[in-house]
Structures are given as structure tokens and as C-alpha cells.
Backbone as CSV, one residue per row, in Angstrom:
resi,resn,N_x,N_y,N_z,CA_x,CA_y,CA_z,C_x,C_y,C_z
1,MET,-1.026,2.189,-9.490,-1.889,2.134,-8.703,-1.283,0.666,-7.656
2,LYS,-1.818,0.392,-6.796,-1.518,-0.551,-5.768,-2.418,-1.805,-6.246
3,ALA,-1.891,-2.678,-5.938,-2.142,-4.302,-5.611,-2.620,-4.402,-4.539
4,TYR,-4.249,-5.136,-3.951,-4.097,-5.870,-2.529,-4.226,-6.926,-2.480
5,ASP,-3.546,-7.498,-1.251,-3.258,-8.984,-1.080,-4.305,-8.633,0.177
6,VAL,-5.730,-9.272,0.053,-6.492,-9.656,1.247,-6.311,-10.317,2.390
7,ASN,-5.599,-11.391,2.181,-5.503,-11.639,3.347,-4.133,-11.399,4.231
8,SER,-2.891,-10.847,3.817,-2.030,-9.793,4.275,-2.671,-8.867,4.757
9,MET,-3.739,-7.842,4.404,-4.204,-6.647,4.758,-4.829,-7.164,5.843
10,LYS,-5.852,-8.279,5.958,-6.594,-8.613,7.141,-6.006,-8.514,8.351
11,ILE,-4.603,-9.205,8.512,-3.718,-9.370,9.375,-3.465,-8.310,9.982
12,GLU,-2.964,-7.347,9.206,-2.748,-5.960,9.849,-3.842,-5.198,10.084
13,LEU,-5.022,-5.113,9.354,-6.095,-4.425,10.121,-6.650,-5.001,11.197
14,LYS,-6.658,-6.500,11.536,-6.946,-6.931,13.107,-6.316,-5.832,14.021
15,LYS,-4.757,-5.973,13.827,-3.849,-5.054,14.902,-4.533,-4.080,14.929
16,ILE,-4.515,-3.204,13.916,-4.773,-1.567,13.927,-6.630,-1.410,14.251
17,PHE,-6.962,-2.200,14.446,-8.703,-1.683,14.796,-8.953,-2.968,16.258
18,LYS,-7.715,-3.257,16.479,-8.199,-3.889,17.967,-8.449,-2.797,19.164
19,GLY,-9.609,-3.096,19.478,-10.089,-2.127,20.350,-10.591,-0.575,20.073
20,TYR,-11.053,-0.530,18.610,-11.578,0.925,18.270,-12.436,1.197,18.956
21,ARG,-12.496,2.509,18.910,-13.520,3.507,19.626,-13.608,4.713,18.750
22,ILE,-12.278,4.914,18.382,-12.764,6.514,17.544,-11.424,6.456,16.676
23,MET,-11.500,7.254,15.405,-10.511,7.412,14.307,-9.699,8.253,15.186
24,THR,-8.397,7.627,15.174,-7.157,8.643,15.497,-6.522,9.206,14.518
25,LYS,-5.468,10.197,14.553,-4.280,10.514,13.565,-3.709,8.934,13.239
26,TRP,-2.900,8.358,14.346,-2.413,7.407,13.891,-3.434,6.281,13.087
27,LEU,-4.605,5.865,13.611,-5.179,5.402,12.837,-5.565,5.254,10.968
28,ARG,-5.559,6.997,10.762,-5.413,7.700,9.463,-4.234,7.050,8.711
29,LYS,-2.767,7.331,9.685,-1.908,6.982,8.788,-1.635,5.441,8.584
30,GLN,-2.011,4.716,9.644,-1.936,3.323,9.222,-2.459,3.052,7.999
31,LEU,-3.907,3.388,7.869,-4.817,2.898,6.511,-4.268,3.384,5.469
32,LYS,-3.715,4.450,5.316,-2.885,5.156,4.448,-2.048,4.182,4.042
33,LYS,-1.368,4.258,4.811,-0.066,2.707,4.491,-0.377,1.754,3.807
34,LEU,-1.565,1.443,4.059,-2.098,0.516,3.318,-2.752,0.854,2.020
35,GLY,-3.183,1.662,1.757,-3.588,2.119,0.523,-5.461,2.503,0.726
36,LEU,-5.217,2.787,1.811,-6.945,3.070,1.995,-6.977,4.562,2.844
37,VAL,-8.092,5.670,1.992,-8.269,6.873,2.367,-9.280,6.941,3.143
38,VAL,-9.234,7.860,4.469,-10.459,7.991,5.099,-11.322,9.180,4.666
39,VAL,-12.369,9.237,3.989,-13.157,10.422,3.861,-14.411,11.212,4.891
40,GLU,-14.195,12.178,5.683,-14.943,12.183,6.338,-16.548,12.848,6.436
41,GLY,-17.446,12.297,6.913,-18.932,12.772,6.675,-19.570,12.923,8.222
42,SER,-20.777,13.369,7.876,-21.327,14.327,8.945,-21.524,13.163,10.535
43,LYS,-22.006,11.754,10.084,-22.073,10.623,11.319,-20.843,9.594,10.717
44,HIS,-20.488,9.257,9.764,-20.162,8.400,9.350,-18.401,8.482,8.418
45,TYR,-17.355,7.605,8.354,-16.373,7.994,7.671,-16.703,7.029,6.453
46,LYS,-15.973,7.165,5.287,-15.917,6.359,4.146,-14.567,5.743,3.760
47,LEU,-14.361,4.546,3.356,-13.006,4.498,3.288,-13.114,4.137,1.908
48,VAL,-12.091,4.764,1.262,-11.917,4.648,-0.311,-10.460,4.410,-0.713
49,THR,-10.324,3.511,-1.719,-8.837,3.143,-2.141,-8.088,4.346,-2.582
50,LEU,-6.888,4.068,-2.747,-6.255,5.592,-3.402,-6.437,5.692,-4.634
51,CYS,-7.201,4.700,-5.715,-7.567,5.156,-6.965,-9.198,5.293,-6.836
52,ASN,-9.512,5.827,-5.991,-10.985,6.291,-5.627,-11.851,4.939,-5.775
53,HIS,-11.879,3.802,-5.490,-13.164,2.733,-5.144,-13.600,2.871,-4.099
54,TYR,-14.671,3.023,-3.847,-15.284,2.913,-2.450,-15.070,1.761,-1.942
55,VAL,-14.570,1.363,-0.660,-14.678,0.085,0.208,-15.650,0.009,1.193
56,CYS,-16.016,1.222,2.135,-17.018,0.612,3.082,-17.193,1.990,3.997
57,THR,-18.203,1.962,4.903,-18.453,3.076,5.522,-18.139,2.545,7.124
58,ILE,-17.699,3.239,7.838,-17.791,3.263,9.404,-18.149,4.130,10.232
59,ALA,-18.604,3.946,11.440,-19.804,4.725,12.392,-18.399,5.840,13.085
60,LYS,-18.742,7.085,13.060,-17.444,7.839,13.857,-17.202,7.202,15.376
61,THR,-18.482,6.682,16.205,-18.162,6.120,17.079,-18.781,4.859,17.400
62,ALA,-17.748,4.095,18.129,-18.181,2.479,18.002,-19.199,2.099,18.908
63,SER,-20.032,1.454,18.942,-21.164,1.237,19.757,-20.579,-0.307,20.627
64,ASP,-19.416,-0.977,20.463,-19.470,-2.027,21.390,-17.955,-2.681,20.895
65,PHE,-17.515,-3.583,21.876,-16.106,-4.137,21.749,-15.910,-4.652,20.525
66,ARG,-17.157,-5.384,19.727,-17.099,-6.073,18.610,-16.626,-5.193,17.064
67,SER,-17.335,-3.820,17.521,-16.844,-2.808,16.157,-15.686,-3.142,15.409
68,GLY,-14.841,-2.889,15.954,-13.535,-3.237,15.213,-13.424,-4.599,14.272
69,TYR,-13.747,-5.501,15.048,-13.627,-6.844,13.890,-14.831,-6.811,13.075
70,ASN,-15.877,-6.121,13.398,-17.022,-6.009,12.139,-16.343,-4.883,10.980
71,ILE,-15.319,-3.977,10.970,-14.836,-3.123,10.316,-14.263,-3.845,9.576
72,VAL,-13.000,-4.713,10.039,-11.904,-5.456,9.387,-12.969,-6.299,8.356
73,HIS,-13.784,-6.949,8.568,-14.877,-7.645,7.968,-15.480,-7.025,6.661
74,ASP,-15.599,-5.679,6.797,-16.536,-4.795,5.940,-15.399,-4.697,4.963
75,ILE,-13.962,-4.095,5.688,-12.892,-3.498,4.731,-12.763,-4.858,3.591
76,CYS,-12.351,-5.754,4.498,-12.071,-6.803,3.498,-13.030,-7.172,2.513
77,TYR,-14.095,-7.327,2.708,-15.130,-7.881,1.775,-15.104,-6.812,0.519
78,GLY,-15.177,-5.522,1.156,-15.101,-4.495,-0.052,-13.840,-4.453,-1.188
79,ILE,-12.688,-4.216,-0.426,-11.705,-4.876,-1.119,-11.880,-5.919,-1.931
80,SER,-12.242,-7.192,-1.852,-12.227,-8.516,-2.305,-13.451,-8.048,-3.692
81,LYS,-14.287,-7.276,-3.239,-15.534,-6.966,-4.627,-14.742,-5.890,-5.493
82,ASN,-13.478,-4.955,-5.237,-13.485,-4.459,-5.914,-11.504,-4.744,-6.632
83,VAL,-10.998,-5.847,-5.936,-9.697,-6.206,-6.481,-9.840,-6.655,-8.163
84,ASN,-10.930,-6.955,-9.134,-10.718,-6.923,-10.235,-10.484,-5.485,-10.796
85,LYS,-11.221,-4.393,-10.111,-10.838,-2.976,-10.737,-9.626,-2.546,-10.352
86,VAL,-9.096,-2.798,-9.485,-7.650,-2.409,-9.420,-6.140,-2.812,-10.120
87,PRO,-6.189,-2.051,-11.275,-5.048,-2.609,-11.913,-3.848,-2.750,-11.116
88,LEU,-3.035,-4.079,-11.333,-1.882,-4.599,-11.186,-0.711,-3.817,-11.517
89,GLU,0.498,-3.276,-10.644,1.636,-3.042,-11.197,2.653,-3.877,-11.815
């Protein structure tokens, strides 16, 4: 499994989600590199870690320019809650 460093991940996530409007193939690939998998629902996406720990929910369409920043905050919060559940290698 993969250990998560929330501070370094937050920097990468800010770059990835800057100007977020919709989920693209590129965005999915970048999230997978960080150890997050996108699960598609009817109106939202769910982010889970590679070891199936739920992280957060993302709307399929962004409402305004702050959506990306809010998503980054939600992801970091979800990861920090689950950090004790993820085994270290």
C-alpha cells in the first residue's frame, strides 16, 4: 500500500485542480499517480484511495472558480482522517 504525505500532496493537488470545470482523462491519470481512484456515480464522483478508503465526493460539474480549491481542501481533510488506516511500506 501507499503512505500519504498530506503536505506534498496538497501542493500537487492545487496544481491539478486549478481551474477545475469537469473531470478529464488527464485529471484522472494525475489523481491515480497520487494514489486516488475516481469512482463515477450519477451526479458525483467519489475519490477513494488505492486500498479502498473513502476520501471525498466531487460534483461532476463545477459551480464556480473556487470549486477546485474546495475540492483540494476536502481531499486533504479526507486523507488526513484516513492516514492512520493506511499501512506504511
